[in-house]
PDB file of C-alpha atoms in Angstrom:
ATOM      1  CA  UNK A 559     -29.042 -20.143   5.195  1.00  0.00           C
ATOM      2  CA  UNK A 560     -26.602 -17.428   6.330  1.00  0.00           C
ATOM      3  CA  UNK A 561     -24.260 -18.759   8.977  1.00  0.00           C
ATOM      4  CA  UNK A 562     -21.815 -16.314  10.481  1.00  0.00           C
ATOM      5  CA  UNK A 563     -18.296 -17.520  11.242  1.00  0.00           C
ATOM      6  CA  UNK A 564     -16.790 -16.922  14.635  1.00  0.00           C
ATOM      7  CA  UNK A 565     -13.824 -18.036  16.676  1.00  0.00           C
ATOM      8  CA  UNK A 566     -12.759 -17.911  20.261  1.00  0.00           C
ATOM      9  CA  UNK A 567     -10.569 -19.191  23.052  1.00  0.00           C
ATOM     10  CA  UNK A 568     -11.214 -21.349  26.096  1.00  0.00           C
ATOM     11  CA  UNK A 569      -8.758 -20.440  28.851  1.00  0.00           C
ATOM     12  CA  UNK A 570      -9.020 -20.950  32.589  1.00  0.00           C
ATOM     13  CA  UNK A 571      -7.985 -17.820  34.563  1.00  0.00           C
ATOM     14  CA  UNK A 572      -5.340 -19.802  36.465  1.00  0.00           C
ATOM     15  CA  UNK A 573      -3.519 -20.278  33.126  1.00  0.00           C
ATOM     16  CA  UNK A 574      -2.716 -16.567  32.989  1.00  0.00           C
ATOM     17  CA  UNK A 575       0.540 -15.260  34.437  1.00  0.00           C
ATOM     18  CA  UNK A 576       0.410 -13.890  37.950  1.00  0.00           C
ATOM     19  CA  UNK A 577       2.484 -12.842  40.947  1.00  0.00           C
ATOM     20  CA  UNK A 578       2.003 -16.118  42.784  1.00  0.00           C
ATOM     21  CA  UNK A 579       2.411 -18.630  39.952  1.00  0.00           C
ATOM     22  CA  UNK A 580      -1.274 -18.768  39.000  1.00  0.00           C
ATOM     23  CA  UNK A 581      -3.491 -16.253  37.266  1.00  0.00           C
ATOM     24  CA  UNK A 582      -6.154 -14.128  38.896  1.00  0.00           C
ATOM     25  CA  UNK A 583      -8.794 -11.674  37.731  1.00  0.00           C
ATOM     26  CA  UNK A 584      -6.255  -8.854  38.057  1.00  0.00           C
ATOM     27  CA  UNK A 585      -4.591  -6.728  35.405  1.00  0.00           C
ATOM     28  CA  UNK A 586      -3.362  -9.775  33.455  1.00  0.00           C
ATOM     29  CA  UNK A 587      -6.951 -10.922  32.910  1.00  0.00           C
ATOM     30  CA  UNK A 588      -7.990  -7.468  31.701  1.00  0.00           C
ATOM     31  CA  UNK A 589      -5.025  -7.371  29.320  1.00  0.00           C
ATOM     32  CA  UNK A 590      -5.995 -10.810  27.966  1.00  0.00           C
ATOM     33  CA  UNK A 591      -9.594  -9.732  27.317  1.00  0.00           C
ATOM     34  CA  UNK A 592      -8.382  -6.530  25.635  1.00  0.00           C
ATOM     35  CA  UNK A 593      -6.112  -8.656  23.409  1.00  0.00           C
ATOM     36  CA  UNK A 594      -9.015 -10.946  22.455  1.00  0.00           C
ATOM     37  CA  UNK A 595     -11.237  -7.986  21.647  1.00  0.00           C
ATOM     38  CA  UNK A 596      -8.534  -6.265  19.594  1.00  0.00           C
ATOM     39  CA  UNK A 597      -8.117  -9.447  17.541  1.00  0.00           C
ATOM     40  CA  UNK A 598     -11.876  -9.786  16.959  1.00  0.00           C
ATOM     41  CA  UNK A 599     -12.385 -12.937  19.008  1.00  0.00           C
ATOM     42  CA  UNK A 600     -16.102 -13.183  19.704  1.00  0.00           C
ATOM     43  CA  UNK A 601     -16.362 -16.255  21.951  1.00  0.00           C
ATOM     44  CA  UNK A 602     -14.582 -16.138  25.315  1.00  0.00           C
TER      45      UNK A 602
END
């Protein structure tokens, strides 16, 4: 039985930094997803 290992992060978008004190789907969200991808996180 070949099980593949994986890891990921559960993060609500409002936890990201933003102009108004809460996160949005703006540039901060794109930067976060790029960071996850760069670090080989496969579950978002």
